[in-house]
Amino acid sequence: MKSTFEKMGGTNTLGADGIYYPNLVSTDEEPHYGKYGMMRKTYLKEHRPAMYSLYMLEDRPAMYSLYMLEDRLTEHLNVVDDEAQERMDILVRQMMEKQGITEELKVRDQMEWVRVVNGIRSRAEEIVLKELVYI
């Protein structure tokens, strides 16, 4: 008869002492999230603890280790970070086009170009944080 752990796809290894130990190495997604994923994690921990707990516990039996529970959260943070990065790229490009910021300006007046692009990136990041990270 299989245990709940085995029914969920878990495997065991026989130790030298004759006891079976669960293989707790995750086969799920590796964390690759960056700035926005870390900001989302902090936000969930501090302002949405119930939601944070749900990501940690969703669809997992109680016997799973903390490392296995973090897989669901890691998957969520990877998705949020990827979406935020993509959205930032799109917004910055669109805002630069709308304001007529070109490579010509960059060649002509680098400091002005940097000032304008930094302002655009700041506004785009405010949008991304509001739409994707702090929800």
mmCIF file of C-alpha atoms in Angstrom:
data_model
loop_
_atom_site.group_PDB
_atom_site.id
_atom_site.type_symbol
_atom_site.label_atom_id
_atom_site.label_comp_id
_atom_site.label_asym_id
_atom_site.label_seq_id
_atom_site.Cartn_x
_atom_site.Cartn_y
_atom_site.Cartn_z
ATOM 1 C CA MET A 1 0.000 0.000 0.000
ATOM 2 C CA LYS A 2 1.379 3.377 -1.039
ATOM 3 C CA SER A 3 1.658 6.277 1.363
ATOM 4 C CA THR A 4 0.141 9.670 0.563
ATOM 5 C CA PHE A 5 3.676 10.899 -0.119
ATOM 6 C CA GLU A 6 4.177 8.194 -2.766
ATOM 7 C CA LYS A 7 0.731 8.798 -4.279
ATOM 8 C CA MET A 8 1.703 12.443 -4.775
ATOM 9 C CA GLY A 9 4.807 11.351 -6.690
ATOM 10 C CA GLY A 10 7.297 11.354 -3.833
ATOM 11 C CA THR A 11 10.078 8.804 -3.685
ATOM 12 C CA ASN A 12 12.056 7.306 -0.819
ATOM 13 C CA THR A 13 15.619 6.120 -0.371
ATOM 14 C CA LEU A 14 16.642 3.350 2.011
ATOM 15 C CA GLY A 15 19.219 4.697 4.470
ATOM 16 C CA ALA A 16 22.127 2.755 5.942
ATOM 17 C CA ASP A 17 20.159 2.440 9.180
ATOM 18 C CA GLY A 18 17.307 0.577 7.444
ATOM 19 C CA ILE A 19 14.910 3.527 7.507
ATOM 20 C CA TYR A 20 13.341 4.958 4.361
ATOM 21 C CA TYR A 21 13.926 8.691 3.950
ATOM 22 C CA PRO A 22 11.935 10.865 1.543
ATOM 23 C CA ASN A 23 13.810 12.339 -1.407
ATOM 24 C CA LEU A 24 13.198 16.027 -0.864
ATOM 25 C CA VAL A 25 15.064 17.331 -3.869
ATOM 26 C CA SER A 26 12.649 19.423 -5.837
ATOM 27 C CA THR A 27 12.110 18.704 -9.508
ATOM 28 C CA ASP A 28 10.032 21.850 -9.894
ATOM 29 C CA GLU A 29 11.182 25.159 -11.244
ATOM 30 C CA GLU A 30 14.425 26.618 -9.945
ATOM 31 C CA PRO A 31 14.224 30.158 -8.596
ATOM 32 C CA HIS A 32 15.364 32.623 -11.205
ATOM 33 C CA TYR A 33 13.346 35.587 -10.090
ATOM 34 C CA GLY A 34 15.066 38.916 -9.657
ATOM 35 C CA LYS A 35 14.141 42.316 -8.341
ATOM 36 C CA TYR A 36 10.390 42.162 -8.928
ATOM 37 C CA GLY A 37 10.061 38.597 -7.645
ATOM 38 C CA MET A 38 11.883 39.543 -4.450
ATOM 39 C CA MET A 39 9.702 42.624 -4.037
ATOM 40 C CA ARG A 40 6.582 40.459 -4.503
ATOM 41 C CA LYS A 41 7.798 37.955 -1.907
ATOM 42 C CA THR A 42 8.443 40.717 0.635
ATOM 43 C CA TYR A 43 5.051 42.259 -0.091
ATOM 44 C CA LEU A 44 3.253 38.937 0.384
ATOM 45 C CA LYS A 45 5.096 38.223 3.634
ATOM 46 C CA GLU A 46 4.464 41.650 5.131
ATOM 47 C CA HIS A 47 1.052 42.650 3.769
ATOM 48 C CA ARG A 48 -0.678 39.459 2.600
ATOM 49 C CA PRO A 49 0.387 36.710 5.031
ATOM 50 C CA ALA A 50 -2.684 34.597 4.282
ATOM 51 C CA MET A 51 -1.952 34.648 0.543
ATOM 52 C CA TYR A 52 1.725 33.928 1.259
ATOM 53 C CA SER A 53 0.676 30.900 3.311
ATOM 54 C CA LEU A 54 -1.624 29.681 0.545
ATOM 55 C CA TYR A 55 1.226 29.693 -1.966
ATOM 56 C CA MET A 56 3.331 27.806 0.533
ATOM 57 C CA LEU A 57 0.695 25.162 1.276
ATOM 58 C CA GLU A 58 -1.449 24.881 -1.853
ATOM 59 C CA ASP A 59 -1.915 21.315 -3.093
ATOM 60 C CA ARG A 60 0.709 19.882 -0.739
ATOM 61 C CA PRO A 61 0.233 17.277 1.978
ATOM 62 C CA ALA A 62 1.245 18.380 5.466
ATOM 63 C CA MET A 63 4.219 15.982 5.590
ATOM 64 C CA TYR A 64 6.159 17.773 2.841
ATOM 65 C CA SER A 65 9.217 19.666 3.999
ATOM 66 C CA LEU A 66 9.531 23.429 3.830
ATOM 67 C CA TYR A 67 11.709 23.047 0.729
ATOM 68 C CA MET A 68 8.927 21.267 -1.118
ATOM 69 C CA LEU A 69 6.354 23.808 0.054
ATOM 70 C CA GLU A 70 8.413 26.674 -1.291
ATOM 71 C CA ASP A 71 8.145 25.295 -4.856
ATOM 72 C CA ARG A 72 4.678 26.780 -5.359
ATOM 73 C CA LEU A 73 5.832 30.167 -4.096
ATOM 74 C CA THR A 74 8.964 30.024 -6.266
ATOM 75 C CA GLU A 75 6.872 29.272 -9.328
ATOM 76 C CA HIS A 76 4.638 32.276 -8.564
ATOM 77 C CA LEU A 77 7.602 34.596 -7.972
ATOM 78 C CA ASN A 78 9.269 33.469 -11.221
ATOM 79 C CA VAL A 79 6.080 34.242 -13.156
ATOM 80 C CA VAL A 80 5.622 37.659 -11.516
ATOM 81 C CA ASP A 81 9.248 38.601 -12.169
ATOM 82 C CA ASP A 82 9.108 37.494 -15.820
ATOM 83 C CA GLU A 83 5.857 39.378 -16.431
ATOM 84 C CA ALA A 84 7.166 42.505 -14.697
ATOM 85 C CA GLN A 85 10.384 42.511 -16.731
ATOM 86 C CA GLU A 86 8.451 42.064 -19.969
ATOM 87 C CA ARG A 87 5.973 44.797 -19.035
ATOM 88 C CA MET A 88 8.834 47.173 -18.145
ATOM 89 C CA ASP A 89 10.454 46.631 -21.545
ATOM 90 C CA ILE A 90 7.179 47.295 -23.361
ATOM 91 C CA LEU A 91 6.303 50.404 -21.327
ATOM 92 C CA VAL A 92 9.762 51.952 -21.625
ATOM 93 C CA ARG A 93 9.827 51.375 -25.382
ATOM 94 C CA GLN A 94 6.310 52.824 -25.828
ATOM 95 C CA MET A 95 7.019 55.867 -23.653
ATOM 96 C CA MET A 96 10.284 56.564 -25.470
ATOM 97 C CA GLU A 97 8.519 56.384 -28.832
ATOM 98 C CA LYS A 98 5.709 58.643 -27.635
ATOM 99 C CA GLN A 99 8.152 61.266 -26.336
ATOM 100 C CA GLY A 100 10.343 61.015 -29.415
ATOM 101 C CA ILE A 101 13.449 59.857 -27.573
ATOM 102 C CA THR A 102 15.871 58.562 -30.209
ATOM 103 C CA GLU A 103 19.468 57.546 -30.597
ATOM 104 C CA GLU A 104 20.014 60.946 -32.205
ATOM 105 C CA LEU A 105 19.304 62.629 -28.861
ATOM 106 C CA LYS A 106 21.650 60.181 -27.177
ATOM 107 C CA VAL A 107 24.459 61.186 -29.562
ATOM 108 C CA ARG A 108 23.669 64.897 -29.393
ATOM 109 C CA ASP A 109 23.111 65.276 -25.623
ATOM 110 C CA GLN A 110 23.865 62.204 -23.521
ATOM 111 C CA MET A 111 23.000 63.788 -20.191
ATOM 112 C CA GLU A 112 19.578 64.881 -21.427
ATOM 113 C CA TRP A 113 18.956 61.408 -22.853
ATOM 114 C CA VAL A 114 19.904 59.791 -19.511
ATOM 115 C CA ARG A 115 17.665 62.224 -17.601
ATOM 116 C CA VAL A 116 14.668 61.545 -19.826
ATOM 117 C CA VAL A 117 15.150 57.765 -19.942
ATOM 118 C CA ASN A 118 15.566 57.582 -16.145
ATOM 119 C CA GLY A 119 12.298 59.484 -15.760
ATOM 120 C CA ILE A 120 10.579 57.116 -18.176
ATOM 121 C CA ARG A 121 11.941 54.063 -16.345
ATOM 122 C CA SER A 122 10.725 55.474 -13.017
ATOM 123 C CA ARG A 123 7.207 56.045 -14.342
ATOM 124 C CA ALA A 124 7.135 52.618 -15.999
ATOM 125 C CA GLU A 125 8.279 50.962 -12.785
ATOM 126 C CA GLU A 126 5.530 52.684 -10.796
ATOM 127 C CA ILE A 127 2.987 51.202 -13.202
ATOM 128 C CA VAL A 128 4.530 47.725 -13.056
ATOM 129 C CA LEU A 129 4.681 47.730 -9.262
ATOM 130 C CA LYS A 130 1.047 48.775 -9.002
ATOM 131 C CA GLU A 131 -0.195 46.338 -11.671
ATOM 132 C CA LEU A 132 1.871 43.238 -10.927
ATOM 133 C CA VAL A 133 3.822 43.345 -7.680
ATOM 134 C CA TYR A 134 1.690 45.119 -5.082
ATOM 135 C CA ILE A 135 -1.681 43.518 -5.763
#
